Amino acid sequence: MSAQIGVTGLAVMGANLARNLARNGYTVALHNRSVAKTDALLEAHGDEGDFVRTETMAELVDALEKPRRVLIMVKAGAPVDSVIDQLVPLMEPGDIIIDGGNSNFQDTRRREAALAKKDLHFVGVGVSGGEEGALLGPSIMPGGSKESYKALGPLLEKISAKVDGQPCCAWIGTDGAGHFVKMVHNGIEYADMQVIGEAYDLLRSAAGIEPAAQSEIFAKWNEGQLASFLIEITAEVLGHVDAKTGKPLVDVIVDSAGQKGTGRWTVQSALDLGSPTSAIAESVFARGLSSQRGQRAIAQDVLAGHEGTVELGADFVEDVRQALYASKLISYAQGLDMLTSAAVEYNWDLKLDEIASLWRGGCIIRAELLKDITKAYAAKDKPANLLFAPAFTAEIAAVLPAWRRVVATAVQLGIPVPVFSSSLAYYDGLRRKRLPAALTQGLRDLFGAHTYNRVDEEGTFHTQWSGDKSEVSAVDTH
């Protein structure tokens, strides 16, 4: 039997993608370092389609039709390089090696360049949707060469999620573009989850609304402007009661959030690009702070709070909903703006309307607002920033008073809302006519002769601070 694709690495994600491929009519060759895992998959799900059992990498490659397509589903980093090293000697020019894990896009760029010299295609594929998405239809973001997509694309499109009949899969761009877009997707996901947590905290700590009642609130929110996968599952989590204690499950979970690295990579890459992703950064730092449980325990005894009391308006719950919407929108705007910067830096032709469309189904950040985001970037006059699209400009203006009230209330009550507040600061930073950066540049010129520009004439200037404080053209200082 000649298989159309091979999958090596049969943990949950790899196994579910292999099953998805088989369910869609493809013959799938299976390989795992531990053969027992291969046999367990076949025992439980072998009737879902056509599988080829292999025990060695050589057997896996021999089972494939040409051009060979091998999907690697192992832990990011050195394990991926190890599998590649095993595969390369067994493959022929034109064959395709696919990395479907959460690899760093710079690793993907390095691997793609190295394998191109051997006439092999290397494709970094971002896959979002978790275990269920992998099985039932994920959002898929493939990079690599356009040529490789001709052989791989139809297969990936068939197993992807579908929205309005369209696959949530499209070629993103060369080398590491697919993994970069998936990384930014995850960064937006971090911010989205954090701001949902902040809304929950405000409703409970400020308004005294218990989790069961909040479950109903979030379920109602999911029927309107905020409709999204994350809002939907928030309602489910908040409504769940712990069987052991009878308490809301959220009350028995330790308040320390983990992370696997993609959010951190997003912030690091944003810093390299000079792209302001404050909402995403604050969400990463919030997870870090939550994990410092030793310091937090000490702080509860030694740090003053002096939380005040605030008269909450009758519309406080609606204010929080509006602030949540605005802050969610900022995280998308910042992520998409980062993609614009990356396209220039790495010479990628990233189509933001297409990318937003891929996120409408299958992935964790799928949301109703992505329909309007897709329309905004598909328009003839594409906005320089998502917030400049007329539809979103009007929506932000409508919710701005509530957003400000919520942030002010949180500050007065001592409730941390890092994404609510940093998103508002980003918005205000964009719209202000003058920023204090003028003073920053003046200080830089005084201590380091870093020069400055003037608002009233062309050129670059320096004040002779240690001399007579006269201004000279920067050209004269060199």
Short mmCIF file of C-alpha atoms in Angstrom, two decimals:
data_model
loop_
_atom_site.label_atom_id
_atom_site.label_comp_id
_atom_site.label_asym_id
_atom_site.label_seq_id
_atom_site.Cartn_x
_atom_site.Cartn_y
_atom_site.Cartn_z
CA MET A 1 0.00 0.00 0.00
CA SER A 2 1.37 3.40 -0.99
CA ALA A 3 0.56 6.13 1.52
CA GLN A 4 -0.07 9.75 0.56
CA ILE A 5 1.51 11.06 3.76
CA GLY A 6 3.46 9.82 6.75
CA VAL A 7 3.14 11.02 10.32
CA THR A 8 5.95 10.57 12.84
CA GLY A 9 5.22 11.47 16.45
CA LEU A 10 1.93 10.01 17.63
CA ALA A 11 1.20 11.88 20.83
CA VAL A 12 -2.32 13.32 20.99
CA MET A 13 -1.88 16.05 18.35
CA GLY A 14 0.02 13.80 15.93
CA ALA A 15 -2.42 10.92 16.42
CA ASN A 16 -5.45 13.14 15.90
CA LEU A 17 -4.03 14.70 12.73
CA ALA A 18 -3.25 11.21 11.40
CA ARG A 19 -6.83 10.15 12.15
CA ASN A 20 -8.17 13.32 10.50
CA LEU A 21 -6.15 12.55 7.36
CA ALA A 22 -7.38 8.95 7.26
CA ARG A 23 -10.99 10.01 7.83
CA ASN A 24 -10.67 12.28 4.80
CA GLY A 25 -9.67 9.43 2.53
CA TYR A 26 -5.87 9.54 2.67
CA THR A 27 -3.72 6.51 3.34
CA VAL A 28 -1.47 7.44 6.27
CA ALA A 29 1.81 5.77 7.19
CA LEU A 30 2.33 5.81 10.96
CA HIS A 31 5.62 5.99 12.85
CA ASN A 32 6.57 6.62 16.44
CA ARG A 33 9.81 6.17 18.36
CA SER A 34 7.87 3.80 20.60
CA VAL A 35 6.10 1.24 18.41
CA ALA A 36 3.66 0.60 21.25
CA LYS A 37 2.12 4.03 20.62
CA THR A 38 1.60 3.17 16.95
CA ASP A 39 -0.08 -0.10 17.87
CA ALA A 40 -2.27 1.63 20.46
CA LEU A 41 -3.53 4.07 17.81
CA LEU A 42 -4.27 1.24 15.39
CA GLU A 43 -6.00 -0.79 18.09
CA ALA A 44 -8.29 2.09 19.06
CA HIS A 45 -8.86 3.81 15.72
CA GLY A 46 -7.57 1.56 12.95
CA ASP A 47 -11.07 1.25 11.48
CA GLU A 48 -11.30 5.01 10.77
CA GLY A 49 -9.38 4.76 7.49
CA ASP A 50 -6.35 3.30 5.76
CA PHE A 51 -3.18 3.22 7.87
CA VAL A 52 0.24 1.69 7.22
CA ARG A 53 2.10 0.50 10.29
CA THR A 54 5.85 1.11 10.26
CA GLU A 55 8.51 0.48 12.86
CA THR A 56 11.50 2.36 11.47
CA MET A 57 12.05 5.66 9.72
CA ALA A 58 13.23 3.78 6.63
CA GLU A 59 9.97 1.81 6.56
CA LEU A 60 8.01 5.05 6.90
CA VAL A 61 9.76 6.64 3.93
CA ASP A 62 9.48 3.47 1.83
CA ALA A 63 5.71 3.38 2.41
CA LEU A 64 5.14 6.80 0.78
CA GLU A 65 4.25 7.74 -2.75
CA LYS A 66 6.38 10.43 -4.46
CA PRO A 67 6.87 13.24 -3.81
CA ARG A 68 7.08 11.94 -0.27
CA ARG A 69 5.34 13.94 2.44
CA VAL A 70 6.32 13.38 6.07
CA LEU A 71 4.61 15.29 8.87
CA ILE A 72 6.74 15.66 12.02
CA MET A 73 4.72 16.01 15.23
CA VAL A 74 7.33 16.01 18.01
CA LYS A 75 8.33 18.52 20.67
CA ALA A 76 9.78 21.77 19.27
CA GLY A 77 13.52 22.35 19.36
CA ALA A 78 16.21 19.67 19.27
CA PRO A 79 13.74 16.77 18.79
CA VAL A 80 12.65 18.26 15.44
CA ASP A 81 16.26 18.57 14.29
CA SER A 82 16.88 14.97 15.35
CA VAL A 83 13.99 13.66 13.25
CA ILE A 84 15.06 15.78 10.27
CA ASP A 85 18.58 14.34 10.53
CA GLN A 86 17.10 10.83 10.38
CA LEU A 87 14.84 11.62 7.43
CA VAL A 88 17.17 13.54 5.12
CA PRO A 89 19.42 10.60 4.09
CA LEU A 90 16.33 8.57 3.20
CA MET A 91 14.64 11.15 1.01
CA GLU A 92 15.04 12.31 -2.59
CA PRO A 93 14.97 15.72 -4.30
CA GLY A 94 11.46 17.17 -4.33
CA ASP A 95 10.33 15.36 -1.18
CA ILE A 96 8.61 17.39 1.54
CA ILE A 97 9.31 17.44 5.28
CA ILE A 98 6.59 19.16 7.30
CA ASP A 99 6.89 20.44 10.87
CA GLY A 100 3.42 20.76 12.37
CA GLY A 101 4.54 21.66 15.90
CA ASN A 102 4.91 25.02 17.60
CA SER A 103 8.47 25.63 16.41
CA ASN A 104 10.20 28.99 16.63
CA PHE A 105 9.94 30.62 13.21
CA GLN A 106 13.68 31.36 13.17
CA ASP A 107 14.36 27.62 13.53
CA THR A 108 12.00 27.05 10.62
CA ARG A 109 13.84 29.61 8.49
CA ARG A 110 17.16 27.93 9.30
CA ARG A 111 15.84 24.44 8.51
CA GLU A 112 14.17 25.54 5.28
CA ALA A 113 17.38 27.14 4.01
CA ALA A 114 19.48 24.08 4.92
CA LEU A 115 17.13 21.59 3.27
CA ALA A 116 16.71 23.72 0.16
CA LYS A 117 20.44 23.16 -0.50
CA LYS A 118 19.65 19.42 -0.60
CA ASP A 119 16.71 19.99 -2.99
CA LEU A 120 14.26 19.07 -0.25
CA HIS A 121 11.23 21.14 0.72
CA PHE A 122 10.79 22.05 4.37
CA VAL A 123 7.39 23.39 5.39
CA GLY A 124 6.67 24.93 8.78
CA VAL A 125 2.94 24.57 9.42
CA GLY A 126 1.07 26.37 12.16
CA VAL A 127 -1.81 24.25 13.44
CA SER A 128 -4.38 25.73 15.81
CA GLY A 129 -7.43 24.21 17.42
CA GLY A 130 -6.00 21.97 20.09
CA GLU A 131 -6.68 18.25 20.27
CA GLU A 132 -10.27 18.53 19.07
CA GLY A 133 -9.35 20.81 16.17
CA ALA A 134 -6.59 18.43 15.05
CA LEU A 135 -9.16 15.67 14.78
CA LEU A 136 -12.21 17.52 13.48
CA GLY A 137 -10.65 20.36 11.47
CA PRO A 138 -8.02 22.87 12.62
CA SER A 139 -6.96 26.24 11.30
CA ILE A 140 -3.80 25.55 9.28
CA MET A 141 -1.09 28.09 8.44
CA PRO A 142 1.56 26.60 6.11
CA GLY A 143 4.75 28.34 5.07
CA GLY A 144 7.54 27.07 2.84
CA SER A 145 7.92 27.33 -0.91
CA LYS A 146 4.96 27.99 -3.21
CA GLU A 147 5.99 24.86 -5.12
CA SER A 148 5.66 22.66 -2.03
CA TYR A 149 2.16 23.99 -1.43
CA LYS A 150 1.03 22.65 -4.80
CA ALA A 151 1.71 19.11 -3.56
CA LEU A 152 0.71 19.67 0.06
CA GLY A 153 -2.00 22.33 -0.04
CA PRO A 154 -4.96 20.28 -1.31
CA LEU A 155 -4.39 17.69 1.41
CA LEU A 156 -4.15 20.31 4.19
CA GLU A 157 -7.15 22.24 2.90
CA LYS A 158 -9.26 19.08 2.92
CA ILE A 159 -8.58 18.32 6.61
CA SER A 160 -8.90 21.93 7.80
CA ALA A 161 -11.90 23.61 9.37
CA LYS A 162 -14.42 25.11 6.95
CA VAL A 163 -16.31 28.41 7.30
CA ASP A 164 -18.97 29.27 4.73
CA GLY A 165 -17.61 26.39 2.66
CA GLN A 166 -14.10 27.84 2.55
CA PRO A 167 -11.11 25.99 4.07
CA CYS A 168 -9.31 27.63 6.99
CA CYS A 169 -6.00 26.91 5.28
CA ALA A 170 -3.96 28.87 2.75
CA TRP A 171 -0.33 29.33 1.84
CA ILE A 172 1.02 32.05 4.14
CA GLY A 173 4.45 32.81 2.68
CA THR A 174 8.00 31.61 2.32
CA ASP A 175 10.30 29.95 4.89
CA GLY A 176 9.08 30.65 8.46
CA ALA A 177 5.97 32.69 7.62
CA GLY A 178 3.52 29.96 8.66
CA HIS A 179 5.06 29.44 12.07
CA PHE A 180 5.38 33.22 12.56
CA VAL A 181 1.67 33.76 11.90
CA LYS A 182 0.81 30.88 14.26
CA MET A 183 3.06 32.46 16.91
CA VAL A 184 1.24 35.79 16.60
CA HIS A 185 -2.07 33.93 16.73
CA ASN A 186 -0.95 32.46 20.06
CA GLY A 187 0.13 35.90 21.30
CA ILE A 188 -3.36 37.24 20.58
CA GLU A 189 -4.73 34.17 22.35
CA TYR A 190 -2.68 35.04 25.46
CA ALA A 191 -4.08 38.59 25.52
CA ASP A 192 -7.60 37.37 24.83
CA MET A 193 -7.55 34.92 27.75
CA GLN A 194 -5.98 37.45 30.12
CA VAL A 195 -8.56 40.15 29.38
CA ILE A 196 -11.37 37.60 29.86
CA GLY A 197 -9.81 36.82 33.24
CA GLU A 198 -9.72 40.50 34.10
CA ALA A 199 -13.42 40.83 33.24
CA TYR A 200 -14.19 37.84 35.47
CA ASP A 201 -12.15 39.35 38.32
CA LEU A 202 -13.92 42.70 38.03
CA LEU A 203 -17.37 41.14 38.00
CA ARG A 204 -16.54 39.06 41.05
CA SER A 205 -14.30 41.33 43.13
CA ALA A 206 -16.05 44.61 42.35
CA ALA A 207 -19.64 43.53 41.75
CA GLY A 208 -19.73 40.35 43.84
CA ILE A 209 -21.09 38.17 41.04
CA GLU A 210 -20.37 34.50 41.72
CA PRO A 211 -19.06 32.09 39.04
CA ALA A 212 -22.41 30.37 38.39
CA ALA A 213 -24.09 33.70 37.67
CA GLN A 214 -21.11 34.82 35.61
CA SER A 215 -21.46 31.66 33.54
CA GLU A 216 -24.87 32.90 32.47
CA ILE A 217 -23.50 36.38 31.76
CA PHE A 218 -20.70 35.06 29.54
CA ALA A 219 -23.13 32.72 27.76
CA LYS A 220 -25.33 35.72 26.95
CA TRP A 221 -22.30 37.73 25.81
CA ASN A 222 -21.46 34.87 23.47
CA GLU A 223 -24.67 35.52 21.58
CA GLY A 224 -23.65 39.01 20.49
CA GLN A 225 -20.68 41.19 19.64
CA LEU A 226 -18.29 39.11 21.79
CA ALA A 227 -19.26 35.76 20.27
CA SER A 228 -16.11 33.61 20.20
CA PHE A 229 -14.75 30.23 21.18
CA LEU A 230 -12.98 31.60 24.26
CA ILE A 231 -16.08 33.38 25.56
CA GLU A 232 -18.08 30.19 24.96
CA ILE A 233 -15.72 28.01 26.98
CA THR A 234 -15.39 30.67 29.70
CA ALA A 235 -19.10 30.22 30.35
CA GLU A 236 -18.54 26.46 30.53
CA VAL A 237 -15.60 26.66 32.96
CA LEU A 238 -17.31 29.18 35.25
CA GLY A 239 -20.43 27.04 35.38
CA HIS A 240 -18.58 23.86 36.30
CA VAL A 241 -18.81 22.63 39.92
CA ASP A 242 -15.99 20.60 41.47
CA ALA A 243 -17.26 17.11 42.30
CA LYS A 244 -14.97 16.73 45.32
CA THR A 245 -15.81 19.93 47.16
CA GLY A 246 -19.06 21.22 45.66
CA LYS A 247 -17.30 24.54 45.03
CA PRO A 248 -16.99 26.28 41.67
CA LEU A 249 -14.09 24.60 39.87
CA VAL A 250 -12.43 27.98 39.31
CA ASP A 251 -12.11 28.31 43.11
CA VAL A 252 -10.14 25.09 43.54
CA ILE A 253 -7.71 25.67 40.66
CA VAL A 254 -4.38 27.19 41.76
CA ASP A 255 -4.18 30.76 40.43
CA SER A 256 -0.87 30.24 38.62
CA ALA A 257 -1.01 30.18 34.80
CA GLY A 258 1.48 28.18 32.77
CA GLN A 259 2.89 28.90 29.34
CA LYS A 260 4.75 26.96 26.66
CA GLY A 261 6.65 29.83 25.05
CA THR A 262 4.79 31.09 21.99
CA GLY A 263 3.43 34.15 23.81
CA ARG A 264 6.92 34.98 25.05
CA TRP A 265 8.33 34.51 21.53
CA THR A 266 5.69 36.91 20.21
CA VAL A 267 6.80 39.63 22.61
CA GLN A 268 10.49 38.99 21.92
CA SER A 269 9.87 39.18 18.16
CA ALA A 270 7.78 42.33 18.60
CA LEU A 271 10.69 43.95 20.43
CA ASP A 272 13.03 42.99 17.59
CA LEU A 273 10.60 44.51 15.09
CA GLY A 274 9.89 47.62 17.19
CA SER A 275 6.19 46.70 17.01
CA PRO A 276 4.09 47.82 20.03
CA THR A 277 2.24 44.75 21.32
CA SER A 278 1.60 45.97 24.86
CA ALA A 279 -1.60 43.92 25.35
CA ILE A 280 0.18 40.70 24.42
CA ALA A 281 3.24 41.61 26.50
CA GLU A 282 1.16 42.40 29.58
CA SER A 283 -0.66 39.08 29.25
CA VAL A 284 2.67 37.22 29.21
CA PHE A 285 3.91 39.19 32.22
CA ALA A 286 0.61 38.54 34.03
CA ARG A 287 1.20 34.81 33.71
CA GLY A 288 4.73 35.29 34.99
CA LEU A 289 3.50 37.27 37.99
CA SER A 290 0.83 34.67 38.76
CA SER A 291 3.57 32.03 38.93
CA GLN A 292 5.61 33.95 41.54
CA ARG A 293 3.53 32.44 44.32
CA GLY A 294 6.24 32.78 46.97
CA GLN A 295 6.60 36.52 46.46
CA ARG A 296 2.84 36.93 46.21
CA ALA A 297 2.38 35.21 49.59
CA ILE A 298 4.84 37.63 51.21
CA ALA A 299 3.27 40.61 49.45
CA GLN A 300 -0.14 39.84 50.90
CA ASP A 301 1.33 40.44 54.37
CA VAL A 302 3.67 43.37 53.74
CA LEU A 303 2.36 45.46 50.82
CA ALA A 304 -0.32 48.06 51.48
CA GLY A 305 -3.41 48.04 49.33
CA HIS A 306 -5.69 50.76 50.66
CA GLU A 307 -8.37 49.68 48.23
CA GLY A 308 -11.16 52.21 48.25
CA THR A 309 -14.86 51.76 47.79
CA VAL A 310 -16.56 52.78 44.59
CA GLU A 311 -20.23 53.23 43.84
CA LEU A 312 -20.81 50.93 40.89
CA GLY A 313 -23.22 52.11 38.28
CA ALA A 314 -26.29 50.10 37.41
CA ASP A 315 -24.71 49.35 34.05
CA PHE A 316 -21.40 48.07 35.45
CA VAL A 317 -21.79 44.61 33.87
CA GLU A 318 -22.48 46.20 30.49
CA ASP A 319 -19.50 48.54 30.98
CA VAL A 320 -17.26 45.51 31.55
CA ARG A 321 -18.62 43.86 28.41
CA GLN A 322 -17.83 46.95 26.36
CA ALA A 323 -14.35 47.29 27.88
CA LEU A 324 -13.72 43.62 27.18
CA TYR A 325 -14.72 44.05 23.54
CA ALA A 326 -12.46 47.09 23.11
CA SER A 327 -9.48 45.36 24.72
CA LYS A 328 -9.97 42.21 22.63
CA LEU A 329 -10.03 44.36 19.53
CA ILE A 330 -6.74 46.03 20.55
CA SER A 331 -5.02 42.64 20.86
CA TYR A 332 -6.06 41.74 17.30
CA ALA A 333 -4.99 45.17 16.05
CA GLN A 334 -1.58 44.86 17.65
CA GLY A 335 -1.05 41.32 16.38
CA LEU A 336 -2.01 42.23 12.81
CA ASP A 337 0.16 45.35 12.94
CA MET A 338 3.05 43.12 14.00
CA LEU A 339 2.43 40.96 10.92
CA THR A 340 2.69 44.09 8.76
CA SER A 341 6.09 44.88 10.28
CA ALA A 342 7.27 41.28 9.89
CA ALA A 343 6.28 41.23 6.21
CA VAL A 344 8.66 44.10 5.56
CA GLU A 345 11.48 42.73 7.73
CA TYR A 346 11.41 39.18 6.36
CA ASN A 347 10.22 39.92 2.82
CA TRP A 348 6.94 38.05 3.18
CA ASP A 349 3.82 38.84 1.20
CA LEU A 350 1.38 38.45 4.08
CA LYS A 351 -2.26 38.94 3.13
CA LEU A 352 -3.98 40.08 6.31
CA ASP A 353 -7.50 39.50 5.02
CA GLU A 354 -6.61 35.90 4.17
CA ILE A 355 -4.91 35.35 7.53
CA ALA A 356 -7.89 36.77 9.43
CA SER A 357 -10.15 34.50 7.37
CA LEU A 358 -8.09 31.44 8.40
CA TRP A 359 -8.72 32.32 12.04
CA ARG A 360 -12.53 32.34 11.65
CA GLY A 361 -12.78 28.58 12.24
CA GLY A 362 -10.92 25.73 13.89
CA CYS A 363 -8.54 27.86 15.95
CA ILE A 364 -8.61 29.04 19.55
CA ILE A 365 -9.12 32.75 18.76
CA ARG A 366 -12.00 32.18 16.34
CA ALA A 367 -14.51 34.96 16.89
CA GLU A 368 -17.41 36.74 15.27
CA LEU A 369 -15.40 39.95 14.92
CA LEU A 370 -12.96 38.20 12.55
CA LYS A 371 -15.59 38.47 9.82
CA ASP A 372 -15.39 42.26 10.02
CA ILE A 373 -11.59 42.14 10.34
CA THR A 374 -11.43 40.08 7.14
CA LYS A 375 -13.68 42.62 5.36
CA ALA A 376 -11.57 45.52 6.59
CA TYR A 377 -8.37 44.13 5.07
CA ALA A 378 -10.10 42.89 1.92
CA ALA A 379 -11.25 46.43 1.14
CA LYS A 380 -9.61 48.42 -1.63
CA ASP A 381 -8.31 50.97 0.87
CA LYS A 382 -6.68 48.75 3.47
CA PRO A 383 -6.30 50.39 6.90
CA ALA A 384 -2.78 51.12 8.15
CA ASN A 385 -4.04 49.87 11.51
CA LEU A 386 -7.16 47.80 12.18
CA LEU A 387 -8.49 50.57 14.45
CA PHE A 388 -8.56 52.92 11.46
CA ALA A 389 -11.14 50.81 9.61
CA PRO A 390 -14.38 52.86 9.72
CA ALA A 391 -16.43 50.08 11.34
CA PHE A 392 -13.99 49.64 14.21
CA THR A 393 -13.34 53.37 14.62
CA ALA A 394 -17.06 53.83 15.25
CA GLU A 395 -17.31 50.85 17.60
CA ILE A 396 -14.35 51.99 19.75
CA ALA A 397 -15.84 55.48 19.96
CA ALA A 398 -19.11 53.99 21.21
CA VAL A 399 -17.52 51.90 23.98
CA LEU A 400 -14.74 54.32 24.97
CA PRO A 401 -16.60 55.96 27.92
CA ALA A 402 -17.37 52.54 29.45
CA TRP A 403 -13.79 51.41 28.87
CA ARG A 404 -12.46 54.43 30.77
CA ARG A 405 -14.94 53.93 33.62
CA VAL A 406 -13.96 50.29 34.03
CA VAL A 407 -10.22 50.98 34.12
CA ALA A 408 -10.70 53.84 36.58
CA THR A 409 -12.88 51.65 38.82
CA ALA A 410 -10.32 48.85 38.78
CA VAL A 411 -7.50 51.22 39.76
CA GLN A 412 -9.54 52.70 42.61
CA LEU A 413 -10.37 49.22 43.92
CA GLY A 414 -6.83 47.86 43.57
CA ILE A 415 -7.88 45.19 41.05
CA PRO A 416 -5.08 44.61 38.51
CA VAL A 417 -6.24 44.93 34.91
CA PRO A 418 -2.97 45.02 32.93
CA VAL A 419 -4.51 44.28 29.53
CA PHE A 420 -7.58 46.51 29.98
CA SER A 421 -5.37 49.42 31.03
CA SER A 422 -2.44 48.90 28.64
CA SER A 423 -4.84 48.51 25.72
CA LEU A 424 -6.47 51.81 26.62
CA ALA A 425 -3.02 53.43 26.91
CA TYR A 426 -2.13 52.10 23.44
CA TYR A 427 -5.34 53.55 22.03
CA ASP A 428 -4.69 56.92 23.65
CA GLY A 429 -1.05 56.84 22.56
CA LEU A 430 -2.12 56.42 18.95
CA ARG A 431 -4.64 59.24 18.97
CA ARG A 432 -2.75 61.92 20.98
CA LYS A 433 -1.39 64.84 18.98
CA ARG A 434 1.75 65.14 21.15
CA LEU A 435 3.49 62.45 23.19
CA PRO A 436 6.16 62.88 25.90
CA ALA A 437 8.63 61.21 23.55
CA ALA A 438 9.80 64.75 22.75
CA LEU A 439 11.19 65.03 26.30
CA THR A 440 12.67 61.53 26.04
CA GLN A 441 14.55 62.55 22.92
CA GLY A 442 15.74 65.77 24.60
CA LEU A 443 17.12 63.75 27.51
CA ARG A 444 18.83 61.34 25.12
CA ASP A 445 20.46 64.26 23.38
CA LEU A 446 21.73 65.72 26.69
CA PHE A 447 23.34 62.58 28.09
CA GLY A 448 24.34 60.85 24.87
CA ALA A 449 24.31 63.38 22.02
CA HIS A 450 21.69 61.26 20.27
CA THR A 451 20.33 64.32 18.38
CA TYR A 452 16.72 65.26 17.63
CA ASN A 453 14.49 66.57 14.88
CA ARG A 454 12.51 69.81 15.03
CA VAL A 455 8.85 70.38 14.23
CA ASP A 456 9.54 73.64 12.38
CA GLU A 457 12.40 72.83 10.01
CA GLU A 458 14.09 69.91 8.27
CA GLY A 459 17.32 68.40 9.53
CA THR A 460 18.79 66.73 12.60
CA PHE A 461 20.07 68.81 15.50
CA HIS A 462 22.09 68.72 18.73
CA THR A 463 22.21 71.14 21.63
CA GLN A 464 25.68 71.70 23.08
CA TRP A 465 24.55 71.00 26.62
CA SER A 466 27.99 71.10 28.24
CA GLY A 467 28.92 74.27 26.40
CA ASP A 468 26.96 77.39 25.64
CA LYS A 469 23.76 75.40 24.98
CA SER A 470 23.55 76.63 21.44
CA GLU A 471 21.98 74.39 18.82
CA VAL A 472 24.02 73.03 15.93
CA SER A 473 23.18 70.90 12.95
CA ALA A 474 23.97 67.28 13.62
CA VAL A 475 25.97 67.28 10.39
CA ASP A 476 28.40 69.73 12.06
CA THR A 477 28.98 67.41 15.00
CA HIS A 478 30.59 64.67 12.89
#
